[in-house]
Amino acid sequence: MHTDTFHLYSYFCSSCCQRIIIAAHLKGIPLEYTYIDLGTKEHTTDEYKQSNPSASVPTLIVTSANGEKTILRQSMTILEYFEERFPDISPLLPTKLQDRVQVRDLVNIIAIDTQPTTNSRIVQRVKAIRESEDDQLEFAKQAFTDGFQAYEGLLVKQARGGRYSFGDTVSMADVVLVPTVDQALLYRMDLDFVPNIKRIHSALKELEAFKAADWRNQGDTPEKFRI
C-alpha cells in the first residue's frame, strides 16, 4: 500500500467525498488532495472532465510505484475498491454472506434511494422549475424523510442492536449514513422521528475517522464554517 499514492479530488461539503475520507481513515490509507470548487463550477471544466466525464466528485487516482494509474470515479466504486484491496484492515463488510447482504441493503437505502435525490444538482433543478427555494427545501426534506424512515425500519427489522448500524463494528452502512445525516442537518431537520439513526449518528461522530471527515474540517472548508 505504501508504494502507491492515493490522490482524491474532493469538495468540502460533498457527502460522497466524505464517505471516502471516512473509509480511508478507518483503513489507514493516506490521501493526497486536490480540491475542486463546485461553487465556481470547476468540476465542469474540460480538463477535469477528462478524468471524470460525470463532472462530479469524488475522483480517486491511484498511482502505483511503476507509474500505472487507476482512476475511480464513483464513491461506491471507491469504497468497494478499498474493501477488496485492504479487506483485513477495519473490514467494512461482515464475513458471513447473509450479514453482508443485510449491510448492503442498509448501504443502498442511502446510496441509491436517498443521497442521489438530495444531491445539489438535483435539488437545484427542482428549485429552478418554479424558481422556488421552498420547492427545493420541501423536496429535499421529503427525500431525507423517506430514506431515513426506510433505514430506521430496517434497523428495527434486523434487530441487531449494538452501537452502530450493524452491531458494535463500524460497517459500510455507517460510512454512507453519517454524511447523508450531516446533509439533512444542514436542512435543519429534526431527527427525533428516527431515534436509532440519531443515536447511531451521535456515536459515530465521536470516532476519529468521522471527525477527520467532517465537512467542517476539510482543507478547503471556508473559515466561516470551520469547527
PDB file of C-alpha atoms in Angstrom:
ATOM      1  CA  MET A   1       0.000   0.000   0.000  1.00  0.00           C
ATOM      2  CA  HIS A   2       2.766   2.424   0.902  1.00  0.00           C
ATOM      3  CA  THR A   3       4.314   2.273  -2.577  1.00  0.00           C
ATOM      4  CA  ASP A   4       1.093   3.602  -4.113  1.00  0.00           C
ATOM      5  CA  THR A   5      -0.286   7.102  -3.908  1.00  0.00           C
ATOM      6  CA  PHE A   6      -3.976   7.832  -3.453  1.00  0.00           C
ATOM      7  CA  HIS A   7      -4.980  11.230  -4.830  1.00  0.00           C
ATOM      8  CA  LEU A   8      -8.513  12.376  -4.061  1.00  0.00           C
ATOM      9  CA  TYR A   9     -10.274  15.160  -5.936  1.00  0.00           C
ATOM     10  CA  SER A  10     -12.693  16.441  -3.337  1.00  0.00           C
ATOM     11  CA  TYR A  11     -15.049  19.217  -2.235  1.00  0.00           C
ATOM     12  CA  PHE A  12     -15.542  20.066   1.423  1.00  0.00           C
ATOM     13  CA  CYS A  13     -19.317  19.572   1.669  1.00  0.00           C
ATOM     14  CA  SER A  14     -19.721  16.648  -0.710  1.00  0.00           C
ATOM     15  CA  SER A  15     -21.273  13.752   1.175  1.00  0.00           C
ATOM     16  CA  CYS A  16     -19.817  11.321  -1.364  1.00  0.00           C
ATOM     17  CA  CYS A  17     -16.305  12.650  -0.742  1.00  0.00           C
ATOM     18  CA  GLN A  18     -16.921  12.404   2.982  1.00  0.00           C
ATOM     19  CA  ARG A  19     -17.563   8.664   2.566  1.00  0.00           C
ATOM     20  CA  ILE A  20     -14.133   8.180   1.024  1.00  0.00           C
ATOM     21  CA  ILE A  21     -12.330  10.187   3.684  1.00  0.00           C
ATOM     22  CA  ILE A  22     -14.010   8.198   6.463  1.00  0.00           C
ATOM     23  CA  ALA A  23     -13.096   4.859   4.878  1.00  0.00           C
ATOM     24  CA  ALA A  24      -9.525   5.952   4.166  1.00  0.00           C
ATOM     25  CA  HIS A  25      -9.008   6.948   7.793  1.00  0.00           C
ATOM     26  CA  LEU A  26     -10.523   3.695   9.029  1.00  0.00           C
ATOM     27  CA  LYS A  27      -8.222   1.675   6.790  1.00  0.00           C
ATOM     28  CA  GLY A  28      -5.119   3.829   7.228  1.00  0.00           C
ATOM     29  CA  ILE A  29      -4.952   4.830   3.561  1.00  0.00           C
ATOM     30  CA  PRO A  30      -3.014   8.099   3.142  1.00  0.00           C
ATOM     31  CA  LEU A  31      -4.812  10.535   0.861  1.00  0.00           C
ATOM     32  CA  GLU A  32      -3.382  13.397  -1.133  1.00  0.00           C
ATOM     33  CA  TYR A  33      -5.907  16.083  -2.043  1.00  0.00           C
ATOM     34  CA  THR A  34      -6.839  18.362  -4.878  1.00  0.00           C
ATOM     35  CA  TYR A  35      -9.860  20.471  -4.017  1.00  0.00           C
ATOM     36  CA  ILE A  36     -12.452  21.037  -6.729  1.00  0.00           C
ATOM     37  CA  ASP A  37     -14.603  24.107  -6.126  1.00  0.00           C
ATOM     38  CA  LEU A  38     -18.152  23.167  -7.107  1.00  0.00           C
ATOM     39  CA  GLY A  39     -19.254  26.706  -6.334  1.00  0.00           C
ATOM     40  CA  THR A  40     -17.188  28.069  -9.213  1.00  0.00           C
ATOM     41  CA  LYS A  41     -18.100  25.058 -11.404  1.00  0.00           C
ATOM     42  CA  GLU A  42     -14.515  23.841 -11.517  1.00  0.00           C
ATOM     43  CA  HIS A  43     -15.904  20.334 -11.933  1.00  0.00           C
ATOM     44  CA  THR A  44     -17.362  21.253 -15.325  1.00  0.00           C
ATOM     45  CA  THR A  45     -14.067  22.222 -16.961  1.00  0.00           C
ATOM     46  CA  ASP A  46     -12.852  20.177 -19.911  1.00  0.00           C
ATOM     47  CA  GLU A  47      -9.649  19.412 -18.024  1.00  0.00           C
ATOM     48  CA  TYR A  48     -11.468  17.869 -15.066  1.00  0.00           C
ATOM     49  CA  LYS A  49     -13.973  16.008 -17.234  1.00  0.00           C
ATOM     50  CA  GLN A  50     -11.101  14.228 -18.959  1.00  0.00           C
ATOM     51  CA  SER A  51     -10.630  12.367 -15.685  1.00  0.00           C
ATOM     52  CA  ASN A  52     -14.291  12.258 -14.689  1.00  0.00           C
ATOM     53  CA  PRO A  53     -16.824  12.609 -17.538  1.00  0.00           C
ATOM     54  CA  SER A  54     -19.641  12.777 -14.972  1.00  0.00           C
ATOM     55  CA  ALA A  55     -18.304  16.174 -13.853  1.00  0.00           C
ATOM     56  CA  SER A  56     -18.682  15.173 -10.227  1.00  0.00           C
ATOM     57  CA  VAL A  57     -16.643  14.431  -7.142  1.00  0.00           C
ATOM     58  CA  PRO A  58     -15.028  12.349  -5.843  1.00  0.00           C
ATOM     59  CA  THR A  59     -12.395  11.172  -8.272  1.00  0.00           C
ATOM     60  CA  LEU A  60      -9.624   8.958  -6.904  1.00  0.00           C
ATOM     61  CA  ILE A  61      -6.417   8.385  -8.839  1.00  0.00           C
ATOM     62  CA  VAL A  62      -4.272   5.518  -7.558  1.00  0.00           C
ATOM     63  CA  THR A  63      -0.715   5.567  -8.888  1.00  0.00           C
ATOM     64  CA  SER A  64       1.475   2.518  -8.447  1.00  0.00           C
ATOM     65  CA  ALA A  65       5.254   2.530  -7.996  1.00  0.00           C
ATOM     66  CA  ASN A  66       5.736   1.887 -11.725  1.00  0.00           C
ATOM     67  CA  GLY A  67       3.536   4.862 -12.633  1.00  0.00           C
ATOM     68  CA  GLU A  68       0.441   2.894 -13.639  1.00  0.00           C
ATOM     69  CA  LYS A  69      -2.719   4.821 -12.820  1.00  0.00           C
ATOM     70  CA  THR A  70      -6.137   3.532 -11.824  1.00  0.00           C
ATOM     71  CA  ILE A  71      -8.935   6.112 -11.890  1.00  0.00           C
ATOM     72  CA  LEU A  72     -12.107   5.578  -9.862  1.00  0.00           C
ATOM     73  CA  ARG A  73     -14.995   7.973 -10.380  1.00  0.00           C
ATOM     74  CA  GLN A  74     -17.862   6.885  -8.127  1.00  0.00           C
ATOM     75  CA  SER A  75     -17.848   6.870  -4.342  1.00  0.00           C
ATOM     76  CA  MET A  76     -19.303   3.371  -4.030  1.00  0.00           C
ATOM     77  CA  THR A  77     -16.750   2.042  -6.505  1.00  0.00           C
ATOM     78  CA  ILE A  78     -14.018   3.565  -4.358  1.00  0.00           C
ATOM     79  CA  LEU A  79     -15.442   2.080  -1.150  1.00  0.00           C
ATOM     80  CA  GLU A  80     -15.658  -1.375  -2.727  1.00  0.00           C
ATOM     81  CA  TYR A  81     -12.097  -0.961  -4.063  1.00  0.00           C
ATOM     82  CA  PHE A  82     -10.788  -0.091  -0.607  1.00  0.00           C
ATOM     83  CA  GLU A  83     -12.627  -3.057   0.884  1.00  0.00           C
ATOM     84  CA  GLU A  84     -11.447  -5.557  -1.736  1.00  0.00           C
ATOM     85  CA  ARG A  85      -7.866  -4.326  -1.712  1.00  0.00           C
ATOM     86  CA  PHE A  86      -7.497  -3.992   2.061  1.00  0.00           C
ATOM     87  CA  PRO A  87     -10.070  -6.477   3.419  1.00  0.00           C
ATOM     88  CA  ASP A  88      -8.240  -7.183   6.683  1.00  0.00           C
ATOM     89  CA  ILE A  89      -7.864  -3.575   7.824  1.00  0.00           C
ATOM     90  CA  SER A  90     -11.031  -2.317   9.555  1.00  0.00           C
ATOM     91  CA  PRO A  91     -13.334  -4.502   7.411  1.00  0.00           C
ATOM     92  CA  LEU A  92     -16.442  -2.628   6.341  1.00  0.00           C
ATOM     93  CA  LEU A  93     -18.386  -5.742   5.376  1.00  0.00           C
ATOM     94  CA  PRO A  94     -19.056  -8.752   7.619  1.00  0.00           C
ATOM     95  CA  THR A  95     -17.558 -12.171   6.969  1.00  0.00           C
ATOM     96  CA  LYS A  96     -20.832 -14.056   6.615  1.00  0.00           C
ATOM     97  CA  LEU A  97     -22.679 -13.736   3.321  1.00  0.00           C
ATOM     98  CA  GLN A  98     -26.074 -13.313   4.975  1.00  0.00           C
ATOM     99  CA  ASP A  99     -24.675 -10.464   7.081  1.00  0.00           C
ATOM    100  CA  ARG A 100     -23.013  -8.749   4.105  1.00  0.00           C
ATOM    101  CA  VAL A 101     -26.367  -8.761   2.312  1.00  0.00           C
ATOM    102  CA  GLN A 102     -28.034  -7.036   5.257  1.00  0.00           C
ATOM    103  CA  VAL A 103     -25.326  -4.370   5.440  1.00  0.00           C
ATOM    104  CA  ARG A 104     -25.561  -3.769   1.693  1.00  0.00           C
ATOM    105  CA  ASP A 105     -29.321  -3.293   1.983  1.00  0.00           C
ATOM    106  CA  LEU A 106     -28.698  -0.521   4.518  1.00  0.00           C
ATOM    107  CA  VAL A 107     -25.965   0.936   2.310  1.00  0.00           C
ATOM    108  CA  ASN A 108     -28.197   1.091  -0.724  1.00  0.00           C
ATOM    109  CA  ILE A 109     -31.129   2.712   1.056  1.00  0.00           C
ATOM    110  CA  ILE A 110     -28.765   5.667   1.400  1.00  0.00           C
ATOM    111  CA  ALA A 111     -26.531   5.323  -1.664  1.00  0.00           C
ATOM    112  CA  ILE A 112     -29.299   4.560  -4.184  1.00  0.00           C
ATOM    113  CA  ASP A 113     -32.595   5.780  -2.729  1.00  0.00           C
ATOM    114  CA  THR A 114     -31.707   8.804  -0.609  1.00  0.00           C
ATOM    115  CA  GLN A 115     -28.470  10.613  -1.411  1.00  0.00           C
ATOM    116  CA  PRO A 116     -28.909  10.872  -5.200  1.00  0.00           C
ATOM    117  CA  THR A 117     -32.261  12.630  -4.845  1.00  0.00           C
ATOM    118  CA  THR A 118     -30.820  15.107  -2.327  1.00  0.00           C
ATOM    119  CA  ASN A 119     -27.720  15.808  -4.412  1.00  0.00           C
ATOM    120  CA  SER A 120     -27.207  19.525  -5.016  1.00  0.00           C
ATOM    121  CA  ARG A 121     -27.550  19.260  -8.790  1.00  0.00           C
ATOM    122  CA  ILE A 122     -30.949  17.568  -8.369  1.00  0.00           C
ATOM    123  CA  VAL A 123     -32.396  19.895  -5.747  1.00  0.00           C
ATOM    124  CA  GLN A 124     -31.189  22.889  -7.749  1.00  0.00           C
ATOM    125  CA  ARG A 125     -33.152  21.578 -10.739  1.00  0.00           C
ATOM    126  CA  VAL A 126     -36.233  21.243  -8.546  1.00  0.00           C
ATOM    127  CA  LYS A 127     -35.740  24.819  -7.379  1.00  0.00           C
ATOM    128  CA  ALA A 128     -35.364  26.019 -10.978  1.00  0.00           C
ATOM    129  CA  ILE A 129     -38.741  24.648 -12.114  1.00  0.00           C
ATOM    130  CA  ARG A 130     -40.633  27.477 -10.430  1.00  0.00           C
ATOM    131  CA  GLU A 131     -37.648  29.464  -9.112  1.00  0.00           C
ATOM    132  CA  SER A 132     -38.804  28.442  -5.654  1.00  0.00           C
ATOM    133  CA  GLU A 133     -36.470  27.765  -2.745  1.00  0.00           C
ATOM    134  CA  ASP A 134     -39.460  26.400  -0.837  1.00  0.00           C
ATOM    135  CA  ASP A 135     -39.851  23.703  -3.503  1.00  0.00           C
ATOM    136  CA  GLN A 136     -36.209  22.756  -3.051  1.00  0.00           C
ATOM    137  CA  LEU A 137     -36.490  22.556   0.734  1.00  0.00           C
ATOM    138  CA  GLU A 138     -39.720  20.561   0.667  1.00  0.00           C
ATOM    139  CA  PHE A 139     -38.364  18.132  -1.924  1.00  0.00           C
ATOM    140  CA  ALA A 140     -35.078  17.536  -0.091  1.00  0.00           C
ATOM    141  CA  LYS A 141     -36.672  17.126   3.324  1.00  0.00           C
ATOM    142  CA  GLN A 142     -39.201  14.631   1.960  1.00  0.00           C
ATOM    143  CA  ALA A 143     -36.418  12.632   0.296  1.00  0.00           C
ATOM    144  CA  PHE A 144     -34.424  12.548   3.528  1.00  0.00           C
ATOM    145  CA  THR A 145     -37.560  11.595   5.484  1.00  0.00           C
ATOM    146  CA  ASP A 146     -38.452   8.719   3.168  1.00  0.00           C
ATOM    147  CA  GLY A 147     -34.902   7.356   3.144  1.00  0.00           C
ATOM    148  CA  PHE A 148     -34.345   7.641   6.872  1.00  0.00           C
ATOM    149  CA  GLN A 149     -37.697   6.037   7.682  1.00  0.00           C
ATOM    150  CA  ALA A 150     -36.767   3.081   5.487  1.00  0.00           C
ATOM    151  CA  TYR A 151     -33.321   2.804   7.099  1.00  0.00           C
ATOM    152  CA  GLU A 152     -34.817   3.051  10.593  1.00  0.00           C
ATOM    153  CA  GLY A 153     -37.393   0.418   9.694  1.00  0.00           C
ATOM    154  CA  LEU A 154     -34.714  -1.969   8.509  1.00  0.00           C
ATOM    155  CA  LEU A 155     -32.664  -1.392  11.660  1.00  0.00           C
ATOM    156  CA  VAL A 156     -35.694  -2.422  13.701  1.00  0.00           C
ATOM    157  CA  LYS A 157     -36.453  -5.407  11.454  1.00  0.00           C
ATOM    158  CA  GLN A 158     -32.867  -6.675  11.573  1.00  0.00           C
ATOM    159  CA  ALA A 159     -32.901  -6.273  15.373  1.00  0.00           C
ATOM    160  CA  ARG A 160     -29.133  -6.406  15.586  1.00  0.00           C
ATOM    161  CA  GLY A 161     -28.838  -3.963  18.455  1.00  0.00           C
ATOM    162  CA  GLY A 162     -25.366  -2.687  19.183  1.00  0.00           C
ATOM    163  CA  ARG A 163     -23.764   0.710  18.988  1.00  0.00           C
ATOM    164  CA  TYR A 164     -23.744   1.160  15.213  1.00  0.00           C
ATOM    165  CA  SER A 165     -25.858   0.275  12.190  1.00  0.00           C
ATOM    166  CA  PHE A 166     -24.921  -3.414  12.267  1.00  0.00           C
ATOM    167  CA  GLY A 167     -23.825  -4.379  15.736  1.00  0.00           C
ATOM    168  CA  ASP A 168     -20.783  -2.957  17.509  1.00  0.00           C
ATOM    169  CA  THR A 169     -18.460  -2.808  14.499  1.00  0.00           C
ATOM    170  CA  VAL A 170     -18.361   0.114  12.077  1.00  0.00           C
ATOM    171  CA  SER A 171     -19.593  -1.038   8.663  1.00  0.00           C
ATOM    172  CA  MET A 172     -20.001   0.385   5.195  1.00  0.00           C
ATOM    173  CA  ALA A 173     -23.565   1.278   6.188  1.00  0.00           C
ATOM    174  CA  ASP A 174     -22.202   3.691   8.791  1.00  0.00           C
ATOM    175  CA  VAL A 175     -19.747   5.157   6.290  1.00  0.00           C
ATOM    176  CA  VAL A 176     -22.563   6.167   3.935  1.00  0.00           C
ATOM    177  CA  LEU A 177     -25.119   7.043   6.629  1.00  0.00           C
ATOM    178  CA  VAL A 178     -23.221   9.735   8.513  1.00  0.00           C
ATOM    179  CA  PRO A 179     -22.503  12.076   5.576  1.00  0.00           C
ATOM    180  CA  THR A 180     -26.146  11.953   4.491  1.00  0.00           C
ATOM    181  CA  VAL A 181     -27.382  12.655   8.019  1.00  0.00           C
ATOM    182  CA  ASP A 182     -24.948  15.575   8.125  1.00  0.00           C
ATOM    183  CA  GLN A 183     -26.526  16.881   4.913  1.00  0.00           C
ATOM    184  CA  ALA A 184     -30.006  16.559   6.418  1.00  0.00           C
ATOM    185  CA  LEU A 185     -28.885  18.531   9.451  1.00  0.00           C
ATOM    186  CA  LEU A 186     -27.835  21.337   7.108  1.00  0.00           C
ATOM    187  CA  TYR A 187     -31.529  21.489   6.197  1.00  0.00           C
ATOM    188  CA  ARG A 188     -32.248  21.877   9.935  1.00  0.00           C
ATOM    189  CA  MET A 189     -34.084  18.576  10.086  1.00  0.00           C
ATOM    190  CA  ASP A 190     -35.190  17.232  13.452  1.00  0.00           C
ATOM    191  CA  LEU A 191     -34.197  13.564  13.651  1.00  0.00           C
ATOM    192  CA  ASP A 192     -36.419  12.632  16.586  1.00  0.00           C
ATOM    193  CA  PHE A 193     -38.610  10.627  14.184  1.00  0.00           C
ATOM    194  CA  VAL A 194     -35.706   8.178  13.635  1.00  0.00           C
ATOM    195  CA  PRO A 195     -34.276   7.635  17.141  1.00  0.00           C
ATOM    196  CA  ASN A 196     -31.971   4.771  16.189  1.00  0.00           C
ATOM    197  CA  ILE A 197     -30.374   6.756  13.375  1.00  0.00           C
ATOM    198  CA  LYS A 198     -29.985   9.745  15.687  1.00  0.00           C
ATOM    199  CA  ARG A 199     -28.295   7.573  18.324  1.00  0.00           C
ATOM    200  CA  ILE A 200     -26.007   5.835  15.817  1.00  0.00           C
ATOM    201  CA  HIS A 201     -25.025   9.115  14.179  1.00  0.00           C
ATOM    202  CA  SER A 202     -24.080  10.636  17.546  1.00  0.00           C
ATOM    203  CA  ALA A 203     -21.972   7.597  18.458  1.00  0.00           C
ATOM    204  CA  LEU A 204     -20.146   7.564  15.117  1.00  0.00           C
ATOM    205  CA  LYS A 205     -19.375  11.277  15.256  1.00  0.00           C
ATOM    206  CA  GLU A 206     -17.259  10.547  18.347  1.00  0.00           C
ATOM    207  CA  LEU A 207     -14.860   8.354  16.331  1.00  0.00           C
ATOM    208  CA  GLU A 208     -11.660   9.886  14.954  1.00  0.00           C
ATOM    209  CA  ALA A 209     -12.252   8.779  11.356  1.00  0.00           C
ATOM    210  CA  PHE A 210     -15.626  10.501  11.310  1.00  0.00           C
ATOM    211  CA  LYS A 211     -14.262  13.630  12.975  1.00  0.00           C
ATOM    212  CA  ALA A 212     -11.485  13.823  10.382  1.00  0.00           C
ATOM    213  CA  ALA A 213     -14.004  13.538   7.549  1.00  0.00           C
ATOM    214  CA  ASP A 214     -16.448  16.133   8.902  1.00  0.00           C
ATOM    215  CA  TRP A 215     -17.279  18.650   6.171  1.00  0.00           C
ATOM    216  CA  ARG A 216     -16.418  21.491   8.551  1.00  0.00           C
ATOM    217  CA  ASN A 217     -12.889  20.161   8.985  1.00  0.00           C
ATOM    218  CA  GLN A 218     -11.534  19.863   5.422  1.00  0.00           C
ATOM    219  CA  GLY A 219      -8.634  21.644   3.780  1.00  0.00           C
ATOM    220  CA  ASP A 220     -10.983  23.662   1.580  1.00  0.00           C
ATOM    221  CA  THR A 221     -13.665  24.366   4.197  1.00  0.00           C
ATOM    222  CA  PRO A 222     -14.316  28.120   4.299  1.00  0.00           C
ATOM    223  CA  GLU A 223     -13.253  29.674   7.581  1.00  0.00           C
ATOM    224  CA  LYS A 224     -16.815  30.675   8.495  1.00  0.00           C
ATOM    225  CA  PHE A 225     -17.889  27.007   8.605  1.00  0.00           C
ATOM    226  CA  ARG A 226     -14.916  25.575  10.471  1.00  0.00           C
ATOM    227  CA  ILE A 227     -15.152  23.929  13.864  1.00  0.00           C
TER     228      ILE A 227
END
